[in-house]
Amino acid sequence: MKILLVEDDLSIGEFLSTTLIAYRYTVDLATDGQLGLELAIQGEYAVIVLDVMLPKLDGLSICRKLREQRCQTPVLMLTAKDSDEDVVVGLDMGADDYVTKPCEPSQLIARIRALLRRQATAMSSSVLQWGKLCLDPNLIQVTYQQQLITLRADS
């Protein structure tokens, strides 16, 4: 699954990209708001992880513009802005979740999985099943007899 990460701090962006890639996501990284908006409009992403304070175009404006264009892609705001007012404004602009930095990578991944589950439930189920073997491309999971099978890429 493809994730758009819009983060202007290169060290944070690289760390988050590496973390997401380790969990088998494909990541496009935009380091300013204008590029982030262009990629979000042009690409097909499972989730958009969006900082608020960005050069050229802030994350709140990006989220608002995407929702005005009826973009249904889940948006997770990941930002240092942590006041109650900031959270309310972010969610009111159309964000599906709001996480403050610093954030544990495991929490971020769990929140992304939750957004993907909600999106998958809203869409028709695309789970492929053959007997007791199931492939869920939305969650990137394979189960056999309801037991998760660990997948790995061979080098």
XYZ file of N, CA and C in Angstrom, residues 9 33-34 84 86 116 148:
21
model
N 10.752 18.380 7.709
C 11.984 18.067 8.441
C 12.557 16.777 7.853
N 4.416 21.809 1.288
C 2.975 21.659 1.144
C 2.485 21.667 -0.289
N 3.083 22.469 -1.130
C 2.640 22.537 -2.524
C 2.859 21.203 -3.236
N -5.559 21.771 22.444
C -6.904 21.276 22.135
C -7.471 21.974 20.909
N -5.801 23.240 18.381
C -5.126 22.729 17.185
C -5.749 21.406 16.727
N -6.870 2.326 7.725
C -7.029 1.401 6.604
C -8.197 0.445 6.839
N -2.490 -15.632 11.568
C -1.690 -14.735 10.741
C -0.411 -15.428 10.290
